[in-house]
PDB file of C-alpha atoms in Angstrom:
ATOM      1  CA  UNK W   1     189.177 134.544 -77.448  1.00  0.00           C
ATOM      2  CA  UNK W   2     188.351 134.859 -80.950  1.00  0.00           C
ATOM      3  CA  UNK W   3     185.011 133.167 -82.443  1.00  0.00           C
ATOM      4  CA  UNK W   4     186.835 131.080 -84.739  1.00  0.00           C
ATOM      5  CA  UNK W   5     189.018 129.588 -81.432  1.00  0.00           C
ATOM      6  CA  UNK W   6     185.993 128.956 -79.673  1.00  0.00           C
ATOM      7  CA  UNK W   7     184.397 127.078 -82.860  1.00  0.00           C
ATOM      8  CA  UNK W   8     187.665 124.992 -83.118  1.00  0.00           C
ATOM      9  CA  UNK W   9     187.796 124.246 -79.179  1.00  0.00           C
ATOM     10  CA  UNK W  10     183.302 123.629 -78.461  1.00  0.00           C
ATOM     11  CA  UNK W  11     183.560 120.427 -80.302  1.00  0.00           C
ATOM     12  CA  UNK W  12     186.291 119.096 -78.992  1.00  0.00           C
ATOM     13  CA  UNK W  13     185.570 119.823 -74.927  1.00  0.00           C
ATOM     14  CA  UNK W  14     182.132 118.434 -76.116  1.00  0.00           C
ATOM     15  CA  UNK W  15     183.422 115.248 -77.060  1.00  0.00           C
ATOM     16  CA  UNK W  16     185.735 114.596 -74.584  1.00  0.00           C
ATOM     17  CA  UNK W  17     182.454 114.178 -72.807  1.00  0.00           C
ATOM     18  CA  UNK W  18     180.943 111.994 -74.629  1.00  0.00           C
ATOM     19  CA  UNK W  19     184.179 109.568 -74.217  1.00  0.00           C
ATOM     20  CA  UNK W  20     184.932 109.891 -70.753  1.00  0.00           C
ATOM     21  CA  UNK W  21     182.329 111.200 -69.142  1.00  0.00           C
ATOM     22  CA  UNK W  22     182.196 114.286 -66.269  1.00  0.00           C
ATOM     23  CA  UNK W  23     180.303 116.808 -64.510  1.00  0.00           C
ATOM     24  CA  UNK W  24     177.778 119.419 -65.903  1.00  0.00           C
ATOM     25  CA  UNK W  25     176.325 122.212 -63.650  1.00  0.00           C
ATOM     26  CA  UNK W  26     173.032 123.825 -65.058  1.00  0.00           C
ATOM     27  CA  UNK W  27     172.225 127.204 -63.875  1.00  0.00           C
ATOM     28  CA  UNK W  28     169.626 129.622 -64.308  1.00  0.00           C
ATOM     29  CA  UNK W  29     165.732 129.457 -65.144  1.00  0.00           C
ATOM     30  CA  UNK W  30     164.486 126.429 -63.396  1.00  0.00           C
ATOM     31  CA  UNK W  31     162.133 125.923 -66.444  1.00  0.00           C
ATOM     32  CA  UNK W  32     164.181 126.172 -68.953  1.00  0.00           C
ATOM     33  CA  UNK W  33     166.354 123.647 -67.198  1.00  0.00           C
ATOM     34  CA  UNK W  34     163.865 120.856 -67.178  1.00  0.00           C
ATOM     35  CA  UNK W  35     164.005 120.971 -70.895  1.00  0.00           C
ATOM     36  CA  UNK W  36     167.391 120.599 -71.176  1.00  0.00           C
ATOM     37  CA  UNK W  37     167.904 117.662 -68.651  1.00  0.00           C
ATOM     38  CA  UNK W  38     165.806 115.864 -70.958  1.00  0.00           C
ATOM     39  CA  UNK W  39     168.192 116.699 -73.591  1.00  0.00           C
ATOM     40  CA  UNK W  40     171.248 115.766 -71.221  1.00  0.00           C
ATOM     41  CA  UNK W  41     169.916 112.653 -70.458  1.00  0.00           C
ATOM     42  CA  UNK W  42     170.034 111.366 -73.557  1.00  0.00           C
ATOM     43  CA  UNK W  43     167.349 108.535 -74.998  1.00  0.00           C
ATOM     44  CA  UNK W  44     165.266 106.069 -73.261  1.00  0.00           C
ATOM     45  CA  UNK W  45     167.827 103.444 -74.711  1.00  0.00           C
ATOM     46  CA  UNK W  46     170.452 105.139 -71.739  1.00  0.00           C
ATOM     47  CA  UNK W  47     170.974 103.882 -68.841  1.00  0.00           C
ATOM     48  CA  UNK W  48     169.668 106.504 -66.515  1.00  0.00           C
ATOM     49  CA  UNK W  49     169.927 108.157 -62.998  1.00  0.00           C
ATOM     50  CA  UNK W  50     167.588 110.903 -61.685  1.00  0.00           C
ATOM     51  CA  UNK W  51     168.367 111.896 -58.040  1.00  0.00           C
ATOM     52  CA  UNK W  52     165.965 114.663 -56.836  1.00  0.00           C
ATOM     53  CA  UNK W  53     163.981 115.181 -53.260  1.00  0.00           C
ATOM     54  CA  UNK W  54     160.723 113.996 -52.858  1.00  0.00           C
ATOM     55  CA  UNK W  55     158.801 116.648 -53.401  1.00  0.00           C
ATOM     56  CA  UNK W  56     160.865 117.677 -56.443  1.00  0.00           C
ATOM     57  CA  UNK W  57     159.263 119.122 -60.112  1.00  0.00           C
ATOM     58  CA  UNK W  58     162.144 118.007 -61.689  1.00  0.00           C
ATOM     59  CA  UNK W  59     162.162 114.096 -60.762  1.00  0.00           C
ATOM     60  CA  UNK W  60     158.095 114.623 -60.761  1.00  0.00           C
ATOM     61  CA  UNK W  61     158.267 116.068 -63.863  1.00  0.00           C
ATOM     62  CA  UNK W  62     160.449 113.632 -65.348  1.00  0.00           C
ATOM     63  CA  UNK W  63     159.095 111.495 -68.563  1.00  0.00           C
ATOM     64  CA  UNK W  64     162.189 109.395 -69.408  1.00  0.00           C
ATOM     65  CA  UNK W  65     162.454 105.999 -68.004  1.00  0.00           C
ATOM     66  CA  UNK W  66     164.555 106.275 -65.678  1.00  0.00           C
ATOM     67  CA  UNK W  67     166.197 104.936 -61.889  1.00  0.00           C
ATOM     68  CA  UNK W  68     164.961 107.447 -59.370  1.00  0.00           C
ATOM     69  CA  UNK W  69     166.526 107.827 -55.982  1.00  0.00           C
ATOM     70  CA  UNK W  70     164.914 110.385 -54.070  1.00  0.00           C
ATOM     71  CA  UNK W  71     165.949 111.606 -50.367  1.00  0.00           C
ATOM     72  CA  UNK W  72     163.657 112.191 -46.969  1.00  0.00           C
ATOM     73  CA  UNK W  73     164.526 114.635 -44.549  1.00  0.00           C
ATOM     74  CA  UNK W  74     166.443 113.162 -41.659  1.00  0.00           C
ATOM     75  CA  UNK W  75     163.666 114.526 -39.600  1.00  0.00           C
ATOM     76  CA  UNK W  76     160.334 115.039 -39.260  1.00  0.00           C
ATOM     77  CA  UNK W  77     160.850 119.086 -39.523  1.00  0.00           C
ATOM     78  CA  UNK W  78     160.138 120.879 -42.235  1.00  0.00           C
ATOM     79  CA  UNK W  79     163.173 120.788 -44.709  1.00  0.00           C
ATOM     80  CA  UNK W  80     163.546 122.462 -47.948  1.00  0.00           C
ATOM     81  CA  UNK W  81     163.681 120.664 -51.089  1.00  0.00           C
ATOM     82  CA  UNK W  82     167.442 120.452 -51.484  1.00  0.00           C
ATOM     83  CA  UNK W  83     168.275 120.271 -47.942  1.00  0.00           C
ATOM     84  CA  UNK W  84     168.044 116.216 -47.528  1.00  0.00           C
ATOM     85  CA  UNK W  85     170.783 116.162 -50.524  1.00  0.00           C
ATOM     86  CA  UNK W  86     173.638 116.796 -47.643  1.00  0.00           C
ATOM     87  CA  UNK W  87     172.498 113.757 -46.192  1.00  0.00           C
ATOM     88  CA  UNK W  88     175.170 110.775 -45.971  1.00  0.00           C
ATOM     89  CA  UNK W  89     172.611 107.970 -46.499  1.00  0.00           C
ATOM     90  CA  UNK W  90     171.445 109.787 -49.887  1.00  0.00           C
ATOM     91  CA  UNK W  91     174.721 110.043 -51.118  1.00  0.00           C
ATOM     92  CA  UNK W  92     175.405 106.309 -50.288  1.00  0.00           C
ATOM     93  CA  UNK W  93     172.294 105.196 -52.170  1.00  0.00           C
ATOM     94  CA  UNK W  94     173.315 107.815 -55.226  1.00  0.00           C
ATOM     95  CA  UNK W  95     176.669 106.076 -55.275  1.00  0.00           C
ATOM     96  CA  UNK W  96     175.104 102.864 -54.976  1.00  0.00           C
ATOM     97  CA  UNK W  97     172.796 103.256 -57.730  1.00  0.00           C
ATOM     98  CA  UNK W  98     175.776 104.514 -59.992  1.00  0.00           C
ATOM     99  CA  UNK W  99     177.647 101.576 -59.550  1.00  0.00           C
ATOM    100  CA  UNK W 100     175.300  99.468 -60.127  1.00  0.00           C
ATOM    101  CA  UNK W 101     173.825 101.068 -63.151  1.00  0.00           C
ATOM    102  CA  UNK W 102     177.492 101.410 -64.723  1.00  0.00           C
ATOM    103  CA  UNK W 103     178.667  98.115 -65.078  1.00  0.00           C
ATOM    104  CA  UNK W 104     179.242  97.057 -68.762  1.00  0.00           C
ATOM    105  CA  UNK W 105     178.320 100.520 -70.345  1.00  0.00           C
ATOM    106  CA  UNK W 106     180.707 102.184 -72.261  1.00  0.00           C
ATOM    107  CA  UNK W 107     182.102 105.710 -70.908  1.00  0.00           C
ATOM    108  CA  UNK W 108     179.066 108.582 -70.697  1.00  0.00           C
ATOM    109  CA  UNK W 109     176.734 106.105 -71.746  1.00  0.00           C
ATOM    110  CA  UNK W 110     174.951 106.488 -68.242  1.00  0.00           C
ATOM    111  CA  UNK W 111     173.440 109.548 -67.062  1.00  0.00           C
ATOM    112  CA  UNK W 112     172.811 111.076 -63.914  1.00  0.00           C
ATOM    113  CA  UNK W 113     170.477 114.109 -63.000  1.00  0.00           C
ATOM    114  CA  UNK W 114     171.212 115.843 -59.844  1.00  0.00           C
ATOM    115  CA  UNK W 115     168.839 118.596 -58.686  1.00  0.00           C
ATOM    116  CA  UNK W 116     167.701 121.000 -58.267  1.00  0.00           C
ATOM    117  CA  UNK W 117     170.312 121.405 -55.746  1.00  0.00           C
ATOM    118  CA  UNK W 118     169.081 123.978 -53.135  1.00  0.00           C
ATOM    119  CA  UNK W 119     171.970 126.525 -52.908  1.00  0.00           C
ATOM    120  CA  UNK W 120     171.848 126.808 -49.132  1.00  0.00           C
ATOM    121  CA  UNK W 121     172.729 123.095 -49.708  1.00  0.00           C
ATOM    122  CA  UNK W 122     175.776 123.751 -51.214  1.00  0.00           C
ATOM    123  CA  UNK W 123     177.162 126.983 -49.289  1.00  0.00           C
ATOM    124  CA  UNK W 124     180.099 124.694 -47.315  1.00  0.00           C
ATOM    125  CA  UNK W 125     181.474 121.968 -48.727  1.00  0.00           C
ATOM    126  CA  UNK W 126     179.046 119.500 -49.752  1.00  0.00           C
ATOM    127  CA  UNK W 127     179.584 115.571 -48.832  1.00  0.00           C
ATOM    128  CA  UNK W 128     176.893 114.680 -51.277  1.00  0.00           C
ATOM    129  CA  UNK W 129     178.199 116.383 -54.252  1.00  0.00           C
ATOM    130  CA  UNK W 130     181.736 115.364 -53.482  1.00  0.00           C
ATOM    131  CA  UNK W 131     180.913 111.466 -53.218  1.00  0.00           C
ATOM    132  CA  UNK W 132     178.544 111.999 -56.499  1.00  0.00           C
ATOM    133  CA  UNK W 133     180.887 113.609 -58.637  1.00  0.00           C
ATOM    134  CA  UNK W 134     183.824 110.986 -57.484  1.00  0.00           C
ATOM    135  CA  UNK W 135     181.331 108.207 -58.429  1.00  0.00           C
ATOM    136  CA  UNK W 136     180.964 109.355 -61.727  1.00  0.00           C
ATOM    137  CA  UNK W 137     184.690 110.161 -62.257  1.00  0.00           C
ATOM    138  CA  UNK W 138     185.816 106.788 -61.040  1.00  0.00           C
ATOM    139  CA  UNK W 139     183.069 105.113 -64.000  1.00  0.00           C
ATOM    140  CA  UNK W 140     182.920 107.463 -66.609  1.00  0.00           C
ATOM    141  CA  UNK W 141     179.468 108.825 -66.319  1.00  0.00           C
ATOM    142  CA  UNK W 142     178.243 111.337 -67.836  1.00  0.00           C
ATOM    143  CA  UNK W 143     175.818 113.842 -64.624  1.00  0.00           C
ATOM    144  CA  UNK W 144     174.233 117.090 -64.222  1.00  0.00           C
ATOM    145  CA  UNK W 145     173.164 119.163 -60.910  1.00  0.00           C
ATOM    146  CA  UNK W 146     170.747 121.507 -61.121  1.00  0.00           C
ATOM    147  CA  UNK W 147     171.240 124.886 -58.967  1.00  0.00           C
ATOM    148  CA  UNK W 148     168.779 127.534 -59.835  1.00  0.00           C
ATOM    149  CA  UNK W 149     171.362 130.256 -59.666  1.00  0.00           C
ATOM    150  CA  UNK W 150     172.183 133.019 -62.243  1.00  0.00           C
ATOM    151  CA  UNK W 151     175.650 131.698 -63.833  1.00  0.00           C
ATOM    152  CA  UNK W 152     177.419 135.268 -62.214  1.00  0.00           C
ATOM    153  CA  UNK W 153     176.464 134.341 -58.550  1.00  0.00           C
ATOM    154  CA  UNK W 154     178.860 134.060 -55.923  1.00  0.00           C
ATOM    155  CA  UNK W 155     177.874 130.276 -55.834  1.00  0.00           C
ATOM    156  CA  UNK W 156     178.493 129.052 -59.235  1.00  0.00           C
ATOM    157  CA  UNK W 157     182.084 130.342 -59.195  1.00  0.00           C
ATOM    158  CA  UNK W 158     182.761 128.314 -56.075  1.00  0.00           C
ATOM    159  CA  UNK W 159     181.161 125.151 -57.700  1.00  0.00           C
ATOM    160  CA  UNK W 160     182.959 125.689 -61.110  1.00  0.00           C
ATOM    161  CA  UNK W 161     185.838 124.442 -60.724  1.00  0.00           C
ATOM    162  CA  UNK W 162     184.725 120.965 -59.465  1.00  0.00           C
ATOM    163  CA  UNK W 163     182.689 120.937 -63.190  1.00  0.00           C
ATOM    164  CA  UNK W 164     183.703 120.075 -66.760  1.00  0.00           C
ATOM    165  CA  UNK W 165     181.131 122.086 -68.292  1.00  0.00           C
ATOM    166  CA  UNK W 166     178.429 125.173 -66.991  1.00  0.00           C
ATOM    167  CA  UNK W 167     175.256 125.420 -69.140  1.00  0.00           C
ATOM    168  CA  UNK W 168     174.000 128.458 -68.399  1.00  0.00           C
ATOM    169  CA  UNK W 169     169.696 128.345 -69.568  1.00  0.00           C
ATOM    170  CA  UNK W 170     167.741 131.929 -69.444  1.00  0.00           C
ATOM    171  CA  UNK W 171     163.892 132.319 -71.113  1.00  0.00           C
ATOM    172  CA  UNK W 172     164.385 136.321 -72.214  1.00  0.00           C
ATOM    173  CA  UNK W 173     163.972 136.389 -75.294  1.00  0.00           C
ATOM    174  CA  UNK W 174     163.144 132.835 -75.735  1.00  0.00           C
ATOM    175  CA  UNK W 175     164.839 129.087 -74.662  1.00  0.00           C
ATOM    176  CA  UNK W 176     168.128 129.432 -74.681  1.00  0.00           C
ATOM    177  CA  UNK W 177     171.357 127.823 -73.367  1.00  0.00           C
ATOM    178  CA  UNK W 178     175.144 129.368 -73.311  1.00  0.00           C
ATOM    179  CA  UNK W 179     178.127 126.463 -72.509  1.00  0.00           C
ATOM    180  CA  UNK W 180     180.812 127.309 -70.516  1.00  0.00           C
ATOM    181  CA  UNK W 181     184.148 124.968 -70.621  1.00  0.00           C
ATOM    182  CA  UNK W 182     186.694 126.776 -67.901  1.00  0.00           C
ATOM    183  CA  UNK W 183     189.401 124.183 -68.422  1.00  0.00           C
ATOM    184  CA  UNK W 184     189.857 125.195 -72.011  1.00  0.00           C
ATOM    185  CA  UNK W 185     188.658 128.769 -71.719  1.00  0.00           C
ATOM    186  CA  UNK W 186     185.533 128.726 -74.140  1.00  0.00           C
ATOM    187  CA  UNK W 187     182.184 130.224 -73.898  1.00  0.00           C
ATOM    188  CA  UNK W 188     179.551 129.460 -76.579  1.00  0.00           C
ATOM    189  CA  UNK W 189     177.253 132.172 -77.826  1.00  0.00           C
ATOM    190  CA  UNK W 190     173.202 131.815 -76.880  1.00  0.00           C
ATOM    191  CA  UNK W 191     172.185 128.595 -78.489  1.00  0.00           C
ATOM    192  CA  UNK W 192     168.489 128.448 -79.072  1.00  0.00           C
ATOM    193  CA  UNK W 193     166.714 125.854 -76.486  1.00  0.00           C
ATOM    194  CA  UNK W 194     164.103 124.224 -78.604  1.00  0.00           C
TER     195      UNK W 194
END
């Protein structure tokens, strides 16, 4: 695709976002990808989401006033972070929270921050993510999941296709971000992170 196609078709897929809402999946340095939920979730003036396990730097690290739902392990056992996001009663209380944080708001106006997703999470088919991203289909929100995978792993190009957008984040040589749109075959160039 020629740079001047992608320039026309960027804004566009960008904006259909902004009116109807959808799905984001963030890959890559987990770092990096703090700084741009904070982007993605938009002002304190949002109605806003976070969804994270309890033990999770993302939620923890999270300055935005914001609804946080955060998951226990079903047991006692150890459990990685992302583990307890397969859990049925998380997913209820996500969906829960959704609905009840989307009434009157105009589409994407709320946001939802997923993650980070532990891949092993999301090998099968995952009951959380499918309820979550239904959720925010059925009222227009506007989410991202976190999975700290590189954007060419075997993972994200199972998960892509249930996503509107990939951001793609990487540190080397500095904060960047690279947007992928699959349903209207675009790819952005690095954009610096900020």
């Amino acid at each position: 695709m020629s740079v001047e196609s992608a320039a026309t078709k960027v804004p566009g897929a960008l904006s259909g976002l902004k009116r109807r809402g959808g799905g984001i999946l963030v890959v890559g340095v987990p770092g990096e990808q703090r700084r741009l939920c904070g982007r993605l979730l938009g002002s304190p003036k949002r109605e806003r989401v976070v969804v994270g396990a309890e033990d999770s730097r993302l939620t923890a690290d999270c300055d935005h006033e914001a609804t946080v739902v955060q998951g226990r392990p079903a047991q006692t056992t150890a459990c990685r972070a992302g583990a307890v996001l397969q859990s049925s009663t998380l997913a209820d209380r996500v969906t829960e929270a959704i609905e009840a944080h989307s009434q009157g708001l105009a589409p994407a106006e709320l946001r939802v921050c997923l993650g980070p997703v532990a891949p092993d999470t999301l090998q099968a088919k995952s009951v959380f993510l499918d309820a979550v991203l239904e959720k925010l289909g059925r009222v227009n929100a506007l989410g991202h999941v976190h999975v700290s995978e590189p954007y060419e792993s075997d993972l994200v190009r199972r998960l892509e296709p249930l996503f509107d957008a990939i951001v793609e984040v990487d540190a080397d040589p500095g904060p960047r971000q690279r947007w992928h749109f699959p349903d209207h075959g675009v790819t952005t160039d690095w954009i610096d992170l900020g």
